[in-house]
Short mmCIF file of C-alpha atoms in Angstrom, two decimals:
data_model
loop_
_atom_site.label_atom_id
_atom_site.label_comp_id
_atom_site.label_asym_id
_atom_site.label_seq_id
_atom_site.Cartn_x
_atom_site.Cartn_y
_atom_site.Cartn_z
CA MET A 1 0.26 0.18 -0.04
CA ARG A 2 2.95 2.28 0.84
CA VAL A 3 4.25 1.75 -2.48
CA MET A 4 1.00 3.10 -4.19
CA THR A 5 0.36 5.87 -2.00
CA SER A 6 3.82 7.22 -2.58
CA ARG A 7 3.59 6.66 -6.40
CA ALA A 8 0.12 8.39 -6.43
CA ARG A 9 1.73 11.18 -4.69
CA ALA A 10 4.65 11.69 -6.98
CA ALA A 11 1.91 11.52 -9.84
CA ILE A 12 0.07 14.13 -8.10
CA PHE A 13 3.05 16.50 -7.31
CA ALA A 14 4.65 16.19 -10.58
CA PRO A 15 5.16 19.43 -12.57
CA ILE A 16 2.43 20.25 -14.72
CA GLY A 17 4.35 21.78 -17.78
CA ASP A 18 2.82 23.04 -21.14
CA GLU A 19 2.27 19.46 -22.80
CA GLY A 20 -1.57 18.80 -22.56
CA ARG A 21 -2.55 22.09 -22.97
CA ALA A 22 -3.89 21.31 -26.25
CA ALA A 23 -5.76 18.50 -24.53
CA ARG A 24 -7.00 20.58 -22.13
CA VAL A 25 -8.45 23.38 -23.91
CA GLU A 26 -9.66 20.57 -26.24
CA ASN A 27 -11.63 18.92 -23.61
CA ARG A 28 -13.09 21.95 -22.25
CA LEU A 29 -14.40 22.94 -25.59
CA ALA A 30 -15.58 19.27 -26.42
CA GLU A 31 -17.29 19.11 -22.89
CA ALA A 32 -19.13 22.50 -23.80
CA ILE A 33 -20.19 21.37 -27.40
CA ARG A 34 -21.18 17.88 -26.17
CA SER A 35 -23.65 19.65 -23.21
CA GLY A 36 -25.09 21.88 -25.83
CA VAL A 37 -23.42 25.04 -23.76
CA LEU A 38 -21.85 25.90 -27.00
CA ALA A 39 -24.93 25.49 -29.49
CA HIS A 40 -24.54 23.82 -32.75
CA GLY A 41 -23.89 26.29 -35.68
CA GLU A 42 -22.49 29.03 -32.95
CA ARG A 43 -18.94 30.80 -34.21
CA LEU A 44 -16.29 29.88 -32.23
CA PRO A 45 -13.43 33.08 -31.60
CA SER A 46 -10.54 32.78 -33.95
CA GLU A 47 -7.56 31.32 -33.07
CA PRO A 48 -5.92 34.19 -31.61
CA GLU A 49 -9.07 35.25 -29.58
CA LEU A 50 -9.31 31.81 -28.39
CA ALA A 51 -5.90 31.91 -27.17
CA GLN A 52 -5.98 34.69 -25.62
CA MET A 53 -9.35 34.08 -23.73
CA LEU A 54 -7.60 30.66 -22.37
CA GLY A 55 -4.16 32.09 -21.84
CA VAL A 56 -2.54 29.52 -24.00
CA ALA A 57 -0.14 30.08 -27.01
CA THR A 58 -1.94 30.48 -30.70
CA VAL A 59 -0.44 27.66 -31.80
CA THR A 60 -1.70 25.59 -28.69
CA ALA A 61 -5.43 26.84 -29.37
CA ARG A 62 -5.18 25.75 -33.14
CA GLU A 63 -3.98 22.26 -32.16
CA ALA A 64 -7.01 22.21 -29.95
CA LEU A 65 -9.23 23.52 -32.87
CA VAL A 66 -7.68 20.65 -35.44
CA ALA A 67 -8.57 17.75 -33.00
CA LEU A 68 -12.12 18.76 -32.34
CA ARG A 69 -12.60 19.00 -36.06
CA ALA A 70 -10.96 15.73 -36.35
CA LYS A 71 -13.98 14.60 -33.93
CA GLY A 72 -16.24 16.27 -35.95
CA LEU A 73 -17.12 19.19 -33.43
CA VAL A 74 -15.80 21.55 -35.49
CA VAL A 75 -16.73 22.83 -38.75
CA THR A 76 -14.16 25.21 -40.31
CA THR A 77 -15.40 27.46 -43.28
CA ARG A 78 -12.97 29.48 -45.08
CA GLY A 79 -13.28 32.99 -46.94
CA ARG A 80 -15.81 35.74 -46.29
CA GLY A 81 -17.78 34.82 -43.10
CA GLY A 82 -15.58 31.69 -43.02
CA GLY A 83 -14.61 30.81 -39.47
CA SER A 84 -14.91 27.30 -36.85
CA PHE A 85 -18.38 26.75 -36.16
CA VAL A 86 -19.67 24.44 -33.50
CA ARG A 87 -21.13 20.97 -34.98
CA ALA A 88 -23.30 19.20 -32.34
CA PRO A 89 -22.95 16.04 -32.39
CA GLU A 90 -25.78 13.07 -33.17
CA SER A 91 -26.34 11.40 -29.78
CA GLY A 92 -25.52 8.03 -31.13
CA ASP A 93 -21.78 9.00 -32.34
CA LEU A 94 -21.45 10.89 -29.23
CA VAL A 95 -21.60 7.53 -27.12
CA GLU A 96 -19.72 5.93 -29.67
CA ASP A 97 -16.84 8.73 -29.25
CA ARG A 98 -16.29 8.08 -25.71
CA LEU A 99 -16.39 4.06 -26.27
CA ALA A 100 -13.59 4.77 -28.95
CA ALA A 101 -11.83 7.27 -26.72
CA MET A 102 -11.82 4.87 -23.36
CA SER A 103 -8.86 2.27 -22.82
CA ARG A 104 -9.93 -1.67 -22.09
CA VAL A 105 -8.80 -1.04 -18.39
CA GLU A 106 -11.03 1.82 -18.00
CA LEU A 107 -14.15 0.27 -19.42
CA ARG A 108 -13.51 -2.80 -17.08
CA ASP A 109 -13.04 -0.51 -14.09
CA ARG A 110 -16.29 1.69 -14.61
CA ALA A 111 -17.90 -1.71 -15.40
CA THR A 112 -17.02 -2.98 -12.29
CA VAL A 113 -18.42 0.20 -10.01
CA TYR A 114 -21.71 -0.12 -12.38
CA LEU A 115 -21.87 -3.94 -11.38
CA VAL A 116 -21.44 -3.39 -7.93
CA VAL A 117 -24.00 -0.47 -7.47
CA LEU A 118 -26.53 -2.38 -9.67
CA THR A 119 -26.06 -6.13 -8.30
CA GLY A 120 -26.19 -4.33 -4.64
CA CYS A 121 -29.31 -2.19 -5.67
CA ALA A 122 -31.29 -5.24 -6.80
CA GLU A 123 -30.60 -7.36 -3.99
CA ILE A 124 -31.99 -4.73 -1.63
CA ALA A 125 -35.01 -3.70 -3.38
CA ALA A 126 -35.64 -7.28 -3.41
CA GLU A 127 -35.95 -7.34 0.07
CA ARG A 128 -38.39 -4.01 0.54
CA THR A 129 -40.30 -4.40 -2.91
CA ASP A 130 -44.18 -4.79 -2.21
CA PRO A 131 -46.83 -5.86 -4.89
CA ASP A 132 -48.14 -2.84 -6.14
CA GLU A 133 -44.60 -1.16 -6.86
CA VAL A 134 -43.71 -4.80 -8.79
CA GLU A 135 -46.75 -4.19 -10.76
CA ASP A 136 -45.42 -0.21 -11.75
CA LEU A 137 -41.84 -1.87 -12.83
CA ARG A 138 -43.90 -4.73 -14.92
CA ASP A 139 -45.51 -1.70 -17.03
CA LEU A 140 -41.63 -0.83 -17.81
CA LEU A 141 -40.75 -4.04 -19.48
CA ILE A 142 -41.86 -3.80 -23.25
CA PRO A 143 -42.78 -6.32 -26.00
CA LEU A 144 -40.18 -7.49 -27.98
CA ASN A 145 -41.97 -6.96 -31.41
CA VAL A 146 -40.70 -3.35 -30.60
CA SER A 147 -37.87 -2.46 -32.85
CA ASP A 148 -37.06 1.02 -31.56
CA VAL A 149 -33.75 1.12 -30.07
CA ALA A 150 -34.03 4.44 -28.26
CA ARG A 151 -37.31 3.06 -26.67
CA TRP A 152 -35.38 0.07 -25.67
CA ARG A 153 -32.32 1.78 -23.90
CA SER A 154 -34.79 4.27 -22.51
CA ALA A 155 -36.87 1.36 -20.60
CA ASP A 156 -33.80 -0.39 -19.69
CA SER A 157 -32.20 2.80 -17.96
CA GLU A 158 -35.94 3.73 -16.32
CA LEU A 159 -36.03 0.06 -14.97
CA TYR A 160 -32.68 0.15 -13.34
CA LEU A 161 -33.39 3.58 -11.91
CA SER A 162 -36.68 2.21 -10.66
CA VAL A 163 -34.87 -0.66 -9.47
CA ALA A 164 -32.38 1.89 -7.61
CA ALA A 165 -35.31 4.12 -5.95
CA LEU A 166 -36.96 0.67 -4.37
CA THR A 167 -33.91 0.58 -2.16
CA GLN A 168 -35.63 3.66 -0.60
CA SER A 169 -32.51 5.39 -0.27
CA ALA A 170 -32.17 8.74 -1.92
CA ARG A 171 -28.20 9.04 -1.94
CA MET A 172 -27.94 5.25 -3.68
CA THR A 173 -30.73 6.33 -6.30
CA ARG A 174 -28.46 9.39 -7.16
CA GLU A 175 -25.35 7.82 -7.17
CA VAL A 176 -27.08 5.34 -9.87
CA VAL A 177 -28.50 8.22 -11.63
CA ARG A 178 -25.18 9.17 -11.83
CA GLN A 179 -23.51 5.68 -12.83
CA GLU A 180 -26.22 5.61 -15.73
CA ALA A 181 -24.93 9.14 -17.07
CA ASP A 182 -21.66 8.22 -16.50
CA PHE A 183 -21.87 4.38 -17.95
CA GLY A 184 -24.78 3.53 -18.79
CA ALA A 185 -25.07 5.01 -22.40
CA LEU A 186 -22.34 3.19 -23.24
CA LEU A 187 -23.70 -0.57 -21.84
CA ARG A 188 -26.89 0.03 -23.80
CA ILE A 189 -25.35 0.30 -26.73
CA PRO A 190 -26.03 -3.47 -27.94
CA LEU A 191 -29.54 -3.27 -27.49
CA ASN A 192 -29.61 -2.47 -31.24
CA GLU A 193 -28.77 -5.84 -31.73
CA PRO A 194 -31.91 -7.88 -32.09
CA GLY A 195 -30.40 -11.06 -30.33
CA PHE A 196 -29.37 -8.58 -27.39
CA ARG A 197 -32.62 -7.47 -27.19
CA GLU A 198 -34.19 -11.22 -26.78
CA ALA A 199 -31.54 -11.83 -23.97
CA THR A 200 -32.50 -8.62 -22.24
CA ALA A 201 -35.69 -9.18 -22.06
CA THR A 202 -35.41 -12.07 -20.47
CA ARG A 203 -33.13 -11.05 -17.98
CA HIS A 204 -35.76 -7.84 -17.14
CA GLN A 205 -38.61 -10.79 -16.60
CA GLU A 206 -36.24 -12.79 -14.33
CA LEU A 207 -35.26 -9.94 -12.50
CA VAL A 208 -39.18 -8.24 -12.04
CA GLU A 209 -40.20 -11.82 -10.97
CA ALA A 210 -37.30 -11.78 -8.64
CA LEU A 211 -38.02 -8.93 -6.84
CA ALA A 212 -41.93 -9.83 -6.70
CA ALA A 213 -40.68 -12.98 -4.95
CA GLY A 214 -38.57 -10.98 -3.01
CA ASP A 215 -36.00 -12.92 -4.17
CA ALA A 216 -32.60 -11.18 -3.54
CA VAL A 217 -29.98 -13.66 -4.30
CA ARG A 218 -31.90 -14.00 -7.84
CA ALA A 219 -32.57 -10.64 -8.13
CA ARG A 220 -28.97 -9.83 -7.79
CA GLU A 221 -28.15 -12.82 -10.29
CA SER A 222 -30.03 -11.25 -12.81
CA VAL A 223 -28.51 -7.95 -13.14
CA ARG A 224 -24.99 -9.89 -12.51
CA GLU A 225 -25.92 -11.75 -15.87
CA HIS A 226 -27.22 -8.53 -17.36
CA VAL A 227 -24.24 -6.16 -16.75
CA ALA A 228 -21.81 -9.36 -17.47
CA HIS A 229 -23.54 -9.77 -21.51
CA SER A 230 -23.70 -6.32 -21.88
CA LEU A 231 -19.95 -5.96 -21.14
CA GLU A 232 -19.01 -9.06 -23.46
CA ARG A 233 -21.18 -7.38 -26.36
CA LEU A 234 -19.24 -3.80 -25.45
CA ALA A 235 -15.90 -5.59 -25.64
CA GLU A 236 -16.58 -6.87 -29.14
CA ILE A 237 -17.81 -3.09 -29.90
CA HIS A 238 -15.10 -1.87 -28.10
CA GLU A 239 -12.28 -3.58 -29.69
CA ALA A 240 -13.93 -2.78 -33.57
CA VAL A 241 -14.03 0.98 -32.61
CA ARG A 242 -10.86 1.01 -31.40
CA ARG A 243 -8.79 -0.78 -33.98
CA MET B 1 -46.01 23.01 27.32
CA THR B 2 -46.46 20.62 30.13
CA LYS B 3 -49.15 18.99 28.60
CA THR B 4 -47.90 15.48 26.51
CA MET B 5 -48.53 15.03 23.07
CA THR B 6 -51.42 12.02 22.67
CA PRO B 7 -51.81 10.28 19.56
CA ILE B 8 -54.74 12.76 18.42
CA ASP B 9 -52.58 16.06 18.87
CA CYS B 10 -50.05 13.92 16.48
CA VAL B 11 -52.84 13.60 13.69
CA THR B 12 -53.74 17.40 14.34
CA GLN B 13 -50.15 18.11 13.35
CA VAL B 14 -50.49 15.82 10.51
CA GLU B 15 -53.63 17.45 9.08
CA GLN B 16 -51.90 20.89 9.68
CA HIS B 17 -49.29 20.14 7.68
CA PHE B 18 -51.36 18.25 4.64
CA GLY B 19 -54.49 20.55 4.92
CA PRO B 20 -53.21 23.31 3.46
CA ILE B 21 -51.51 21.41 0.97
CA VAL B 22 -54.86 19.92 -0.29
CA THR B 23 -56.64 23.41 -0.30
CA GLU B 24 -53.31 24.67 -2.34
CA LEU B 25 -53.68 21.79 -4.94
CA GLU B 26 -57.75 22.98 -5.24
CA ARG B 27 -56.66 26.52 -6.04
CA VAL B 28 -54.22 25.27 -8.60
CA ARG B 29 -56.62 23.35 -9.87
CA SER B 30 -58.78 26.33 -10.59
CA GLU B 31 -56.59 28.20 -11.96
CA VAL B 32 -55.21 25.92 -14.58
CA ALA B 33 -58.54 24.36 -15.23
CA ALA B 34 -59.79 28.37 -15.80
CA LEU B 35 -56.77 28.71 -18.57
CA PHE B 36 -57.77 25.87 -20.30
CA GLU B 37 -61.27 26.55 -20.53
CA ALA B 38 -60.11 30.14 -22.68
CA GLY B 39 -58.23 28.32 -25.20
CA PRO B 40 -55.35 26.89 -26.40
CA VAL B 41 -52.43 26.66 -23.27
CA THR B 42 -48.74 27.13 -24.70
CA THR B 43 -45.67 26.24 -21.65
CA ALA B 44 -45.37 29.63 -21.03
CA SER B 45 -48.77 30.83 -20.70
CA LEU B 46 -49.23 28.03 -18.25
CA ARG B 47 -46.03 28.90 -16.48
CA GLU B 48 -47.30 32.71 -16.15
CA ARG B 49 -50.54 31.89 -14.83
CA LEU B 50 -49.30 29.51 -12.16
CA GLU B 51 -45.56 31.39 -11.08
CA PRO B 52 -46.74 33.67 -8.52
CA GLY B 53 -49.32 31.59 -6.81
CA SER B 54 -47.14 28.47 -6.60
CA LEU B 55 -44.07 30.56 -5.04
CA GLU B 56 -46.25 32.11 -2.48
CA PHE B 57 -47.57 28.74 -1.42
CA LEU B 58 -43.91 27.55 -1.62
CA ARG B 59 -42.72 29.97 0.98
CA ASN B 60 -43.77 27.23 2.95
CA PRO B 61 -39.95 25.50 4.10
CA ASN B 62 -41.59 22.29 4.90
CA LEU B 63 -42.08 21.57 1.01
CA ILE B 64 -39.80 20.75 -1.10
CA GLY B 65 -41.24 21.73 -4.38
CA GLY B 66 -44.59 21.61 -6.23
CA GLY B 67 -46.82 23.08 -9.17
CA PHE B 68 -48.93 21.33 -12.25
CA VAL B 69 -47.52 18.46 -14.77
CA VAL B 70 -49.33 18.21 -18.01
CA ALA B 71 -50.84 15.41 -19.56
CA PRO B 72 -49.46 14.87 -22.63
CA GLY B 73 -50.47 16.71 -25.91
CA VAL B 74 -52.68 19.08 -23.74
CA LEU B 75 -49.85 22.10 -24.41
CA THR B 76 -49.68 23.39 -28.03
CA ASP B 77 -45.91 23.33 -28.01
CA ARG B 78 -44.51 20.54 -25.66
CA ARG B 79 -46.06 16.82 -25.21
CA LEU B 80 -44.72 16.38 -21.47
CA TYR B 81 -43.63 19.43 -18.95
CA LEU B 82 -43.62 19.97 -15.46
CA VAL B 83 -44.34 23.63 -14.12
CA TRP B 84 -42.46 22.94 -11.25
CA TRP B 85 -40.77 24.87 -8.72
CA GLN B 86 -38.48 23.08 -6.15
CA GLY B 87 -35.08 23.20 -3.90
CA GLU B 88 -34.13 25.76 -1.55
CA GLU B 89 -34.01 28.33 -4.17
CA ARG B 90 -37.22 26.97 -6.11
CA ASP B 91 -35.64 26.28 -9.26
CA PHE B 92 -37.82 26.03 -12.20
CA LEU B 93 -38.10 22.61 -13.55
CA GLY B 94 -39.82 22.53 -17.02
CA ASP B 95 -37.95 19.21 -18.37
CA ALA B 96 -36.87 15.77 -16.81
CA ASP B 97 -34.42 14.31 -18.84
CA ALA B 98 -33.54 10.32 -17.88
CA PRO B 99 -29.90 9.91 -17.21
CA GLY B 100 -27.62 8.49 -20.12
CA THR B 101 -30.38 8.70 -22.93
CA GLY B 102 -30.83 12.38 -22.22
CA GLU B 103 -34.49 11.52 -23.40
CA ALA B 104 -37.22 13.36 -21.78
CA ILE B 105 -38.39 10.86 -18.76
CA ASP B 106 -41.92 9.75 -19.33
CA TYR B 107 -43.50 10.98 -15.83
CA THR B 108 -47.30 9.16 -16.87
CA ARG B 109 -45.89 6.01 -15.67
CA GLN B 110 -45.13 7.35 -12.12
CA PRO B 111 -47.77 6.39 -9.01
CA TRP B 112 -47.91 10.34 -8.40
CA TYR B 113 -49.19 10.57 -11.96
CA ARG B 114 -50.80 7.33 -12.88
CA THR B 115 -52.94 6.77 -9.48
CA PRO B 116 -54.99 9.97 -9.58
CA GLU B 117 -55.29 9.51 -13.24
CA ARG B 118 -57.21 6.04 -12.84
CA THR B 119 -58.85 7.12 -9.96
CA GLY B 120 -59.93 10.60 -10.34
CA GLU B 121 -59.02 11.54 -6.65
CA LEU B 122 -56.55 13.26 -4.21
CA THR B 123 -53.36 10.89 -3.93
CA LEU B 124 -50.72 10.36 -1.45
CA VAL B 125 -47.75 8.80 -3.03
CA GLY B 126 -44.82 7.53 -0.53
CA PRO B 127 -42.54 7.36 1.08
CA TYR B 128 -40.42 6.57 -2.25
CA VAL B 129 -37.34 8.18 -3.85
CA ASP B 130 -38.60 10.26 -6.63
CA PHE B 131 -36.12 10.30 -9.66
CA VAL B 132 -37.86 12.66 -11.81
CA CYS B 133 -38.05 15.80 -10.09
CA THR B 134 -36.27 16.20 -6.59
CA ASP B 135 -34.05 12.91 -6.27
CA GLU B 136 -34.99 12.90 -2.80
CA TYR B 137 -37.09 10.73 -0.37
CA VAL B 138 -40.09 12.38 -0.34
CA MET B 139 -43.98 11.94 0.22
CA THR B 140 -45.89 13.24 -2.93
CA THR B 141 -49.66 14.81 -2.67
CA THR B 142 -51.10 14.95 -5.99
CA MET B 143 -54.64 16.10 -7.65
CA PRO B 144 -56.07 15.48 -11.08
CA VAL B 145 -57.47 18.07 -13.29
CA TYR B 146 -60.28 17.96 -15.56
CA VAL B 147 -61.30 19.91 -18.05
CA GLY B 148 -64.34 19.07 -20.32
CA GLY B 149 -64.23 15.31 -18.73
CA ARG B 150 -60.39 15.16 -20.13
CA MET B 151 -57.63 15.07 -17.32
CA VAL B 152 -54.82 18.22 -18.12
CA GLY B 153 -52.60 17.22 -15.42
CA VAL B 154 -51.91 16.74 -12.14
CA ALA B 155 -51.47 19.54 -9.43
CA GLY B 156 -48.65 18.58 -6.73
CA ALA B 157 -46.58 19.11 -3.97
CA ASP B 158 -43.84 17.12 -2.79
CA THR B 159 -43.05 16.85 1.26
CA LEU B 160 -39.53 15.08 2.09
CA VAL B 161 -39.61 12.22 4.78
CA GLU B 162 -37.32 13.98 6.57
CA THR B 163 -38.97 16.92 6.92
CA LEU B 164 -41.87 15.14 8.32
CA GLU B 165 -39.19 13.06 10.75
CA THR B 166 -38.04 16.52 12.36
CA MET B 167 -41.66 17.72 12.42
CA LEU B 168 -43.51 14.73 13.78
CA LEU B 169 -40.77 12.48 15.70
CA PRO B 170 -41.25 14.30 18.91
CA GLY B 171 -45.06 14.59 19.39
CA LEU B 172 -45.30 11.06 18.05
CA ARG B 173 -42.24 9.86 20.49
CA GLU B 174 -44.26 11.48 23.17
CA ALA B 175 -47.39 9.42 21.94
CA GLY B 176 -45.62 6.27 21.28
CA ALA B 177 -47.21 6.51 17.88
CA THR B 178 -46.29 5.85 14.29
CA LEU B 179 -47.46 7.70 11.10
CA VAL B 180 -48.70 5.36 8.26
CA ASN B 181 -49.52 5.61 4.69
CA GLY B 182 -52.38 4.44 2.97
CA HIS B 183 -50.27 0.70 2.30
CA GLY B 184 -49.83 0.23 6.28
CA LYS B 185 -46.22 1.19 6.07
CA ALA B 186 -44.33 3.02 8.70
CA ILE B 187 -43.39 7.23 7.70
CA VAL B 188 -42.46 8.31 11.02
CA SER B 189 -42.07 6.11 14.09
CA ALA B 190 -41.45 6.45 17.81
CA ASP B 191 -39.84 2.89 17.30
CA PRO B 192 -36.25 3.27 16.54
CA GLN B 193 -36.69 -0.27 14.99
CA LEU B 194 -39.21 0.82 12.62
CA ALA B 195 -37.72 1.98 9.35
CA THR B 196 -39.51 4.44 6.63
CA GLY B 197 -41.12 2.35 4.67
CA SER B 198 -41.25 -0.84 6.56
CA PRO B 199 -45.09 -2.62 6.89
CA LEU B 200 -46.46 -2.75 10.27
CA THR B 201 -46.49 -6.27 11.28
CA THR B 202 -48.64 -6.09 14.52
CA ALA B 203 -52.37 -5.05 14.52
CA ARG B 204 -52.92 -1.76 15.99
CA ASP B 205 -55.39 0.62 16.71
CA MET B 206 -55.65 3.02 13.96
CA ILE B 207 -56.50 6.88 14.24
CA PRO B 208 -57.34 8.04 10.33
CA CYS B 209 -56.07 11.57 9.30
CA ARG B 210 -58.89 13.42 7.78
CA GLY B 211 -59.36 13.24 4.25
CA LEU B 212 -56.05 11.79 3.87
CA PRO B 213 -54.52 8.22 3.28
CA LEU B 214 -52.66 8.24 6.75
CA SER B 215 -53.56 7.24 9.84
CA VAL B 216 -51.24 7.42 13.40
CA ALA B 217 -50.83 3.76 14.83
CA LEU B 218 -50.77 3.10 18.78
CA SER B 219 -48.05 0.91 19.79
#
């Protein structure tokens, strides 16, 4: 443990330096574009203006803009009325971009937190759920013949959020809200595959039945299988986008 | 102040909190009905109509939020909308997005919306964790609003369970009593082992609160 601690401390107190500044500028602007703070079509300040505002060299601002252009978050036009303009990402692109930017280690790291939190919720919820609450959950399940992927994704998200809420803990629920925003969108990428949807529907059903029966072990197991299967598919997709 | 609180006093205290909420929801109901009867309604005209009265009512610090939530399709410019103010700053909510997908949460499946829609009556939901509006452990009071036989939405207000605990526990302790919801679950109890949300396991004498699906159970 001592080694880890001193290594971590060394990383914290290492000089920051100038390297990575362009990446920081890029990240800040990318976040602003993805969150909609900078709106689609909005004109960005010129390179020198941007550099001055952010307190970096012009070449650094330029480097950041090149990277944003490569990610499709900024479009640059030449000539009169030209400049750099914000291009809002499609929601699908955004998720895939995030996945592409992630290492395998990070993917597993986030998945582990998600798994532990969600299986824990299922276990506690099974002990506390009563019949009419189970009925509300049943209404969230969608028929297999629905092919609208967005609907599957939101139903899946809402089911797990509802299970979190059944723990009766507001802090736990807020943690799951954060997990869903952070990692849930990635885990739901495979829902565009019909076979995966079928398996998901089965596990949703199992989870609701386990909660109805007050069976904490089965509830936990069902979530565990769901996350494991999602991750298995996601690892394949990750491999494809990273290659 | 020498007098100890009796279970009846506890009932009175509960009624003093929820009674004004019911009165307020009735007021919002008539405001909303009048607005819809006058012609097409937009998000802006609805908010404008309700804001002064709602903010006045929400000066009560024992409430975490309140307002009016529309039925899908009754507004000209938005399908789902929450004309709702909440938190210490009484921030305006408007839309509620699902985390991860960023899509609007379809709140019409929530018990606080669905139950009054089904029964046509005043509803008290909870204790439950509300992830649509407050992200808190709350009790939600809602009342359906009808215009020409069609439900245009529900008026509502949220109370934190924590607020109820602070407000009611001293009295309940003295009375040795438990506040129970309509499903027989404990909300606040003199018994420290009886957690909020747990069902009462033993049969007890119950005193109902007037006009509310709440009772005070004696130990």
